[in-house]
PDB file of C-alpha atoms in Angstrom:
ATOM      1  CA  MET A   1     -15.802   3.016  16.982  1.00 49.00           C
ATOM      2  CA  SER A   2     -15.032  -0.237  18.764  1.00 46.00           C
ATOM      3  CA  GLY A   3     -14.487  -3.479  16.873  1.00 48.00           C
ATOM      4  CA  TYR A   4     -18.081  -4.460  17.732  1.00 51.00           C
ATOM      5  CA  SER A   5     -19.375  -1.154  16.364  1.00 56.00           C
ATOM      6  CA  TYR A   6     -17.453  -1.669  13.108  1.00 56.00           C
ATOM      7  CA  ARG A   7     -18.985  -5.132  12.701  1.00 67.00           C
ATOM      8  CA  LEU A   8     -22.456  -3.821  13.489  1.00 73.00           C
ATOM      9  CA  HIS A   9     -22.052  -1.039  10.903  1.00 72.00           C
ATOM     10  CA  ASP A  10     -20.909  -3.504   8.229  1.00 78.00           C
ATOM     11  CA  ARG A  11     -23.864  -5.780   8.900  1.00 86.00           C
ATOM     12  CA  ALA A  12     -26.290  -2.861   8.766  1.00 88.00           C
ATOM     13  CA  VAL A  13     -24.899  -1.740   5.401  1.00 87.00           C
ATOM     14  CA  LEU A  14     -25.131  -5.270   3.987  1.00 89.00           C
ATOM     15  CA  LEU A  15     -28.755  -5.416   5.122  1.00 92.00           C
ATOM     16  CA  ALA A  16     -29.368  -2.035   3.465  1.00 92.00           C
ATOM     17  CA  ALA A  17     -27.804  -3.385   0.255  1.00 91.00           C
ATOM     18  CA  LEU A  18     -30.515  -6.026   0.167  1.00 93.00           C
ATOM     19  CA  VAL A  19     -33.478  -3.997   1.424  1.00 95.00           C
ATOM     20  CA  VAL A  20     -33.044  -0.477  -0.021  1.00 94.00           C
ATOM     21  CA  PRO A  21     -33.129  -1.514  -3.731  1.00 94.00           C
ATOM     22  CA  PHE A  22     -36.235  -3.624  -2.952  1.00 96.00           C
ATOM     23  CA  LEU A  23     -37.987  -0.642  -1.341  1.00 96.00           C
ATOM     24  CA  VAL A  24     -37.044   1.735  -4.177  1.00 96.00           C
ATOM     25  CA  ALA A  25     -38.241  -0.719  -6.842  1.00 95.00           C
ATOM     26  CA  LEU A  26     -41.471  -1.240  -4.900  1.00 95.00           C
ATOM     27  CA  ALA A  27     -41.973   2.539  -4.677  1.00 96.00           C
ATOM     28  CA  LEU A  28     -41.610   2.787  -8.467  1.00 95.00           C
ATOM     29  CA  VAL A  29     -44.396   0.263  -9.133  1.00 94.00           C
ATOM     30  CA  PRO A  30     -47.205   2.874  -9.357  1.00 94.00           C
ATOM     31  CA  PHE A  31     -45.155   4.809 -11.938  1.00 93.00           C
ATOM     32  CA  ARG A  32     -43.785   1.938 -14.029  1.00 90.00           C
ATOM     33  CA  THR A  33     -46.212   2.505 -16.924  1.00 88.00           C
ATOM     34  CA  GLY A  34     -45.192   6.158 -17.191  1.00 90.00           C
ATOM     35  CA  LEU A  35     -41.446   5.697 -16.812  1.00 90.00           C
ATOM     36  CA  SER A  36     -39.181   4.197 -19.442  1.00 90.00           C
ATOM     37  CA  ALA A  37     -37.009   1.239 -18.512  1.00 88.00           C
ATOM     38  CA  PRO A  38     -33.759   3.275 -18.830  1.00 89.00           C
ATOM     39  CA  ASN A  39     -35.094   5.906 -16.424  1.00 92.00           C
ATOM     40  CA  GLU A  40     -36.136   3.236 -13.937  1.00 92.00           C
ATOM     41  CA  ALA A  41     -32.719   1.621 -14.266  1.00 90.00           C
ATOM     42  CA  LEU A  42     -31.026   4.989 -13.671  1.00 90.00           C
ATOM     43  CA  ILE A  43     -32.962   5.441 -10.431  1.00 93.00           C
ATOM     44  CA  MET A  44     -31.854   1.984  -9.334  1.00 92.00           C
ATOM     45  CA  VAL A  45     -28.224   2.836 -10.140  1.00 88.00           C
ATOM     46  CA  VAL A  46     -28.476   5.931  -7.923  1.00 88.00           C
ATOM     47  CA  THR A  47     -29.739   3.661  -5.144  1.00 91.00           C
ATOM     48  CA  VAL A  48     -26.702   1.421  -5.572  1.00 87.00           C
ATOM     49  CA  VAL A  49     -24.359   4.426  -5.366  1.00 83.00           C
ATOM     50  CA  VAL A  50     -25.974   5.639  -2.138  1.00 85.00           C
ATOM     51  CA  VAL A  51     -25.564   2.234  -0.473  1.00 86.00           C
ATOM     52  CA  ALA A  52     -22.007   1.780  -1.770  1.00 81.00           C
ATOM     53  CA  ALA A  53     -20.974   5.180  -0.409  1.00 77.00           C
ATOM     54  CA  LEU A  54     -21.914   3.999   3.085  1.00 79.00           C
ATOM     55  CA  GLY A  55     -20.122   0.669   3.069  1.00 69.00           C
ATOM     56  CA  THR A  56     -17.683  -1.689   1.481  1.00 75.00           C
ATOM     57  CA  ARG A  57     -17.141  -3.111  -1.995  1.00 78.00           C
ATOM     58  CA  ALA A  58     -19.081  -6.201  -0.926  1.00 83.00           C
ATOM     59  CA  ALA A  59     -22.059  -4.033   0.043  1.00 85.00           C
ATOM     60  CA  GLY A  60     -21.873  -2.183  -3.290  1.00 84.00           C
ATOM     61  CA  ALA A  61     -21.778  -5.425  -5.269  1.00 86.00           C
ATOM     62  CA  LEU A  62     -24.672  -6.857  -3.250  1.00 90.00           C
ATOM     63  CA  ALA A  63     -26.681  -3.664  -3.826  1.00 89.00           C
ATOM     64  CA  ALA A  64     -26.060  -3.908  -7.586  1.00 90.00           C
ATOM     65  CA  LEU A  65     -27.256  -7.533  -7.652  1.00 92.00           C
ATOM     66  CA  SER A  66     -30.281  -6.667  -5.534  1.00 93.00           C
ATOM     67  CA  ALA A  67     -31.150  -3.685  -7.755  1.00 92.00           C
ATOM     68  CA  ALA A  68     -30.966  -5.793 -10.920  1.00 92.00           C
ATOM     69  CA  ALA A  69     -33.125  -8.543  -9.393  1.00 93.00           C
ATOM     70  CA  TRP A  70     -35.875  -6.218  -8.124  1.00 95.00           C
ATOM     71  CA  PHE A  71     -35.806  -4.201 -11.338  1.00 94.00           C
ATOM     72  CA  ASP A  72     -36.562  -7.477 -13.124  1.00 92.00           C
ATOM     73  CA  PHE A  73     -39.231  -8.544 -10.624  1.00 94.00           C
ATOM     74  CA  PHE A  74     -41.181  -5.296 -10.234  1.00 94.00           C
ATOM     75  CA  LEU A  75     -40.464  -3.134 -13.271  1.00 93.00           C
ATOM     76  CA  THR A  76     -40.293  -5.418 -16.314  1.00 90.00           C
ATOM     77  CA  ARG A  77     -42.980  -7.553 -17.926  1.00 87.00           C
ATOM     78  CA  PRO A  78     -44.184 -10.063 -16.906  1.00 90.00           C
ATOM     79  CA  TYR A  79     -44.459  -8.326 -13.510  1.00 90.00           C
ATOM     80  CA  GLN A  80     -43.817 -10.145 -10.223  1.00 91.00           C
ATOM     81  CA  GLN A  81     -41.717 -12.760 -11.996  1.00 91.00           C
ATOM     82  CA  PHE A  82     -37.978 -13.119 -12.411  1.00 89.00           C
ATOM     83  CA  THR A  83     -38.446 -13.237 -16.161  1.00 87.00           C
ATOM     84  CA  ILE A  84     -38.102 -10.545 -18.845  1.00 83.00           C
ATOM     85  CA  ALA A  85     -40.036 -10.890 -22.092  1.00 81.00           C
ATOM     86  CA  ASP A  86     -38.749  -7.841 -23.943  1.00 84.00           C
ATOM     87  CA  ALA A  87     -35.234  -8.059 -25.430  1.00 83.00           C
ATOM     88  CA  ASP A  88     -34.590  -4.331 -24.867  1.00 84.00           C
ATOM     89  CA  GLU A  89     -35.483  -4.681 -21.202  1.00 81.00           C
ATOM     90  CA  VAL A  90     -33.129  -7.644 -20.934  1.00 85.00           C
ATOM     91  CA  GLN A  91     -30.325  -5.394 -22.178  1.00 88.00           C
ATOM     92  CA  THR A  92     -31.393  -2.683 -19.739  1.00 87.00           C
ATOM     93  CA  ALA A  93     -31.331  -5.149 -16.825  1.00 86.00           C
ATOM     94  CA  VAL A  94     -27.882  -6.411 -17.802  1.00 88.00           C
ATOM     95  CA  LEU A  95     -26.583  -2.850 -18.160  1.00 88.00           C
ATOM     96  CA  LEU A  96     -28.094  -1.987 -14.776  1.00 88.00           C
ATOM     97  CA  LEU A  97     -26.147  -4.826 -13.189  1.00 87.00           C
ATOM     98  CA  VAL A  98     -22.863  -3.988 -14.944  1.00 89.00           C
ATOM     99  CA  VAL A  99     -23.101  -0.237 -14.401  1.00 85.00           C
ATOM    100  CA  GLY A 100     -24.234  -0.761 -10.820  1.00 81.00           C
ATOM    101  CA  LEU A 101     -21.203  -2.934 -10.090  1.00 84.00           C
ATOM    102  CA  ILE A 102     -18.787  -0.456 -11.665  1.00 84.00           C
ATOM    103  CA  VAL A 103     -20.292   2.649 -10.097  1.00 79.00           C
ATOM    104  CA  SER A 104     -20.558   1.011  -6.676  1.00 76.00           C
ATOM    105  CA  GLN A 105     -16.827   0.257  -6.693  1.00 79.00           C
ATOM    106  CA  LEU A 106     -16.044   3.824  -7.740  1.00 78.00           C
ATOM    107  CA  ALA A 107     -18.294   5.183  -4.978  1.00 73.00           C
ATOM    108  CA  VAL A 108     -16.487   3.095  -2.358  1.00 71.00           C
ATOM    109  CA  ARG A 109     -13.097   4.256  -3.657  1.00 74.00           C
ATOM    110  CA  VAL A 110     -14.150   7.918  -3.581  1.00 71.00           C
ATOM    111  CA  GLN A 111     -15.451   7.508  -0.034  1.00 69.00           C
ATOM    112  CA  ARG A 112     -12.148   5.982   1.077  1.00 68.00           C
ATOM    113  CA  LEU A 113     -10.124   8.716  -0.592  1.00 65.00           C
ATOM    114  CA  ARG A 114     -12.277  11.328   1.143  1.00 69.00           C
ATOM    115  CA  THR A 115     -11.648   9.611   4.472  1.00 60.00           C
ATOM    116  CA  VAL A 116      -7.889   9.594   3.811  1.00 61.00           C
ATOM    117  CA  VAL A 117      -7.900  13.323   3.001  1.00 62.00           C
ATOM    118  CA  VAL A 118      -9.866  14.203   6.144  1.00 61.00           C
ATOM    119  CA  THR A 119      -7.650  11.986   8.298  1.00 66.00           C
ATOM    120  CA  ASP A 120      -4.424  13.427   6.872  1.00 76.00           C
ATOM    121  CA  ALA A 121      -5.717  16.958   7.486  1.00 77.00           C
ATOM    122  CA  ALA A 122      -6.493  16.070  11.122  1.00 75.00           C
ATOM    123  CA  HIS A 123      -3.012  14.581  11.575  1.00 75.00           C
ATOM    124  CA  LEU A 124      -1.376  17.680  10.111  1.00 78.00           C
ATOM    125  CA  SER A 125      -3.481  19.896  12.373  1.00 81.00           C
ATOM    126  CA  SER A 126      -2.266  17.991  15.459  1.00 81.00           C
ATOM    127  CA  LEU A 127       1.377  18.358  14.483  1.00 82.00           C
ATOM    128  CA  GLN A 128       0.979  22.028  13.568  1.00 86.00           C
ATOM    129  CA  GLY A 129      -0.802  22.761  16.845  1.00 85.00           C
ATOM    130  CA  THR A 130       2.041  21.285  18.883  1.00 84.00           C
ATOM    131  CA  ALA A 131       4.716  23.050  16.804  1.00 84.00           C
ATOM    132  CA  ARG A 132       2.893  26.354  17.167  1.00 86.00           C
ATOM    133  CA  LEU A 133       2.673  25.931  20.932  1.00 83.00           C
ATOM    134  CA  VAL A 134       6.433  25.247  21.112  1.00 78.00           C
ATOM    135  CA  GLU A 135       7.296  28.196  18.849  1.00 78.00           C
ATOM    136  CA  ASP A 136       5.156  30.537  20.958  1.00 78.00           C
ATOM    137  CA  GLY A 137       7.237  29.646  24.015  1.00 79.00           C
ATOM    138  CA  GLY A 138       4.584  27.560  25.739  1.00 80.00           C
ATOM    139  CA  ALA A 139       5.594  25.914  29.005  1.00 89.00           C
ATOM    140  CA  PRO A 140       6.796  22.325  28.489  1.00 89.00           C
ATOM    141  CA  GLU A 141       4.019  21.135  30.795  1.00 90.00           C
ATOM    142  CA  ALA A 142       1.494  22.805  28.502  1.00 92.00           C
ATOM    143  CA  VAL A 143       3.030  21.073  25.474  1.00 92.00           C
ATOM    144  CA  VAL A 144       2.883  17.708  27.241  1.00 93.00           C
ATOM    145  CA  GLU A 145      -0.760  18.264  28.173  1.00 94.00           C
ATOM    146  CA  TYR A 146      -1.628  19.302  24.618  1.00 92.00           C
ATOM    147  CA  VAL A 147       0.029  16.190  23.217  1.00 94.00           C
ATOM    148  CA  ARG A 148      -1.715  14.024  25.814  1.00 95.00           C
ATOM    149  CA  ARG A 149      -5.134  15.301  24.695  1.00 94.00           C
ATOM    150  CA  GLU A 150      -4.230  14.866  21.026  1.00 92.00           C
ATOM    151  CA  LEU A 151      -3.159  11.274  21.618  1.00 95.00           C
ATOM    152  CA  VAL A 152      -6.539  10.412  23.129  1.00 93.00           C
ATOM    153  CA  GLY A 153      -8.378  11.515  20.006  1.00 90.00           C
ATOM    154  CA  LEU A 154      -5.762  10.360  17.513  1.00 90.00           C
ATOM    155  CA  LEU A 155      -5.485   6.795  18.826  1.00 92.00           C
ATOM    156  CA  GLY A 156      -9.051   6.430  20.097  1.00 90.00           C
ATOM    157  CA  LEU A 157      -7.990   5.998  23.720  1.00 94.00           C
ATOM    158  CA  ARG A 158     -10.063   5.692  26.865  1.00 93.00           C
ATOM    159  CA  GLY A 159      -7.386   7.677  28.665  1.00 95.00           C
ATOM    160  CA  CYS A 160      -3.768   8.800  28.587  1.00 96.00           C
ATOM    161  CA  ARG A 161      -1.402  10.064  31.286  1.00 95.00           C
ATOM    162  CA  PHE A 162       2.164  11.308  31.307  1.00 95.00           C
ATOM    163  CA  GLU A 163       4.698   9.888  33.731  1.00 93.00           C
ATOM    164  CA  TYR A 164       7.917  11.821  34.268  1.00 88.00           C
ATOM    165  CA  GLY A 165      11.251  10.034  34.460  1.00 78.00           C
ATOM    166  CA  ARG A 166      10.242   6.509  35.435  1.00 69.00           C
ATOM    167  CA  LEU A 167      10.766   3.146  33.801  1.00 69.00           C
ATOM    168  CA  LEU A 168       9.037   0.795  36.220  1.00 67.00           C
ATOM    169  CA  GLY A 169       7.888  -2.607  35.008  1.00 67.00           C
ATOM    170  CA  HIS A 170       7.787  -4.035  31.516  1.00 77.00           C
ATOM    171  CA  ARG A 171       5.023  -2.559  29.357  1.00 87.00           C
ATOM    172  CA  PRO A 172       4.248  -2.939  25.683  1.00 92.00           C
ATOM    173  CA  ARG A 173       5.826  -0.025  23.824  1.00 91.00           C
ATOM    174  CA  LEU A 174       4.797   1.960  20.784  1.00 93.00           C
ATOM    175  CA  GLU A 175       8.064   2.234  18.872  1.00 91.00           C
ATOM    176  CA  HIS A 176       9.396   5.019  16.626  1.00 88.00           C
ATOM    177  CA  ASP A 177       8.415   3.057  13.495  1.00 89.00           C
ATOM    178  CA  GLY A 178       4.797   2.672  14.628  1.00 89.00           C
ATOM    179  CA  SER A 179       5.142  -0.993  15.641  1.00 90.00           C
ATOM    180  CA  LEU A 180       4.015  -2.290  19.035  1.00 92.00           C
ATOM    181  CA  TRP A 181       6.391  -4.523  21.024  1.00 88.00           C
ATOM    182  CA  LEU A 182       6.888  -5.994  24.464  1.00 86.00           C
ATOM    183  CA  ARG A 183      10.493  -6.715  25.422  1.00 74.00           C
ATOM    184  CA  SER A 184      10.794  -8.791  28.556  1.00 70.00           C
ATOM    185  CA  GLY A 185      14.198 -10.324  29.232  1.00 67.00           C
ATOM    186  CA  GLY A 186      15.217 -12.153  26.068  1.00 69.00           C
ATOM    187  CA  ARG A 187      11.641 -12.484  24.824  1.00 77.00           C
ATOM    188  CA  ILE A 188      10.141 -10.081  22.289  1.00 77.00           C
ATOM    189  CA  THR A 189       6.413 -10.048  21.489  1.00 81.00           C
ATOM    190  CA  GLU A 190       4.904  -8.041  18.624  1.00 85.00           C
ATOM    191  CA  TYR A 191       1.241  -7.017  18.788  1.00 86.00           C
ATOM    192  CA  ALA A 192      -1.238  -6.644  15.937  1.00 83.00           C
ATOM    193  CA  ASP A 193      -3.918  -5.278  18.317  1.00 87.00           C
ATOM    194  CA  TRP A 194      -3.865  -3.306  21.519  1.00 91.00           C
ATOM    195  CA  PRO A 195      -2.571  -5.467  24.394  1.00 89.00           C
ATOM    196  CA  ASP A 196      -4.306  -5.564  27.760  1.00 87.00           C
ATOM    197  CA  GLY A 197      -3.432  -2.731  30.103  1.00 90.00           C
ATOM    198  CA  GLU A 198      -1.440   0.389  29.295  1.00 93.00           C
ATOM    199  CA  THR A 199       1.035   0.825  26.451  1.00 94.00           C
ATOM    200  CA  GLU A 200       3.965   3.211  26.803  1.00 94.00           C
ATOM    201  CA  LEU A 201       5.073   5.827  24.330  1.00 95.00           C
ATOM    202  CA  ARG A 202       8.460   7.138  25.397  1.00 93.00           C
ATOM    203  CA  VAL A 203       9.355  10.805  25.268  1.00 93.00           C
ATOM    204  CA  VAL A 204      12.948  11.570  24.295  1.00 91.00           C
ATOM    205  CA  GLY A 205      14.539  14.931  23.505  1.00 89.00           C
ATOM    206  CA  GLY A 206      18.138  15.693  22.631  1.00 86.00           C
ATOM    207  CA  GLY A 207      19.005  12.042  23.225  1.00 87.00           C
ATOM    208  CA  HIS A 208      17.670  12.216  26.790  1.00 88.00           C
ATOM    209  CA  TYR A 209      14.739  10.269  28.234  1.00 90.00           C
ATOM    210  CA  TYR A 210      12.182  12.504  30.014  1.00 92.00           C
ATOM    211  CA  GLY A 211       9.202  10.247  30.609  1.00 93.00           C
ATOM    212  CA  ARG A 212       6.465   8.380  28.828  1.00 94.00           C
ATOM    213  CA  PHE A 213       2.842   8.651  27.833  1.00 96.00           C
ATOM    214  CA  LEU A 214       0.835   5.705  29.127  1.00 95.00           C
ATOM    215  CA  LEU A 215      -1.873   4.876  26.611  1.00 96.00           C
ATOM    216  CA  ASP A 216      -5.087   3.249  27.832  1.00 96.00           C
ATOM    217  CA  PRO A 217      -7.128   1.984  24.826  1.00 93.00           C
ATOM    218  CA  LEU A 218     -10.865   1.392  24.743  1.00 89.00           C
ATOM    219  CA  PRO A 219     -11.929  -2.259  25.069  1.00 85.00           C
ATOM    220  CA  ASP A 220     -12.089  -4.114  21.724  1.00 80.00           C
ATOM    221  CA  ARG A 221     -10.718  -1.082  19.898  1.00 80.00           C
ATOM    222  CA  PRO A 222      -8.618  -2.140  16.888  1.00 85.00           C
ATOM    223  CA  LEU A 223      -5.060  -0.900  16.638  1.00 89.00           C
ATOM    224  CA  PRO A 224      -5.084   2.449  14.764  1.00 89.00           C
ATOM    225  CA  PRO A 225      -3.644   2.609  11.234  1.00 87.00           C
ATOM    226  CA  GLU A 226       0.115   2.917  10.909  1.00 88.00           C
ATOM    227  CA  GLU A 227      -0.193   6.567   9.831  1.00 87.00           C
ATOM    228  CA  ALA A 228      -1.933   7.479  13.100  1.00 89.00           C
ATOM    229  CA  ARG A 229       0.699   5.618  15.146  1.00 92.00           C
ATOM    230  CA  LEU A 230       3.518   7.437  13.342  1.00 90.00           C
ATOM    231  CA  VAL A 231       1.825  10.778  14.031  1.00 91.00           C
ATOM    232  CA  ALA A 232       1.586   9.780  17.711  1.00 92.00           C
ATOM    233  CA  VAL A 233       5.327   9.085  17.751  1.00 92.00           C
ATOM    234  CA  ALA A 234       5.995  12.469  16.117  1.00 91.00           C
ATOM    235  CA  LEU A 235       3.832  14.219  18.728  1.00 92.00           C
ATOM    236  CA  ALA A 236       5.783  12.523  21.519  1.00 93.00           C
ATOM    237  CA  ALA A 237       9.027  13.685  19.875  1.00 92.00           C
ATOM    238  CA  GLN A 238       7.715  17.266  19.848  1.00 91.00           C
ATOM    239  CA  ALA A 239       6.942  16.977  23.564  1.00 92.00           C
ATOM    240  CA  GLY A 240      10.469  15.650  24.133  1.00 91.00           C
ATOM    241  CA  ALA A 241      11.964  18.562  22.221  1.00 89.00           C
ATOM    242  CA  ALA A 242       9.984  21.026  24.343  1.00 89.00           C
ATOM    243  CA  LEU A 243      11.147  19.391  27.578  1.00 90.00           C
ATOM    244  CA  ASP A 244      14.758  19.323  26.372  1.00 87.00           C
ATOM    245  CA  THR A 245      14.666  22.980  25.306  1.00 84.00           C
ATOM    246  CA  ALA A 246      13.364  23.933  28.755  1.00 78.00           C
ATOM    247  CA  GLY A 247      16.363  22.154  30.322  1.00 67.00           C
ATOM    248  CA  LEU A 248      14.303  19.945  32.633  1.00 60.00           C
ATOM    249  CA  SER A 249      15.977  17.079  34.455  1.00 54.00           C
ATOM    250  CA  HIS A 250      16.159  13.873  32.490  1.00 51.00           C
ATOM    251  CA  GLN A 251      17.004  10.194  32.972  1.00 51.00           C
ATOM    252  CA  GLY A 252      20.055   9.933  30.761  1.00 47.00           C
TER     253      GLY A 252
END
């Protein structure tokens, strides 16, 4: 997703944190005389978990506050007032808020861990695919093309091309440590986001320079996480090893 899409998603989840608990509490109104306060509170906690799993810690906390407020307003006497007459229901409302806050944070953490696991598996698959292609004796051009396609998906690029054996102009460079720099004369500029235009990722094998991938990012796309950039560097190194093994001409 672009930076705009990320912001739009975050805003939508924050809106859901306010609205969804309200709608659930409203839906429980016809059943409030038949349901106990703890059961109603449990349903509201589930609502908080669902919202938190879709967003951030802020969204989870907002959902917990919203759930506690609408539980008070719709499901405790006196109804349609932010007042609770029964001491037991006061305790239930407080527990709803506390449990909702705790569970929402846990839900967000679980969601992030799941994302990390899926992302790491995808990164490993990219590296294994390139290694397998090299081990099977694939042509170096095929390895370069495979890496080029992987880079597009890995870094969220609009496009990517490989340029053999040229070093024309001064372009921002994705370095071996995952950082992004532009070296022009005696001036060095480090980037926290994608710069305008193409960024080069050099391909070296056996100490020899063979070419570079020219990375063309999507507009307003944030710089990928460091892990993804390091995987990109490793993929370029695999392409360099394949070119070096094939004995192709190099630039020094």
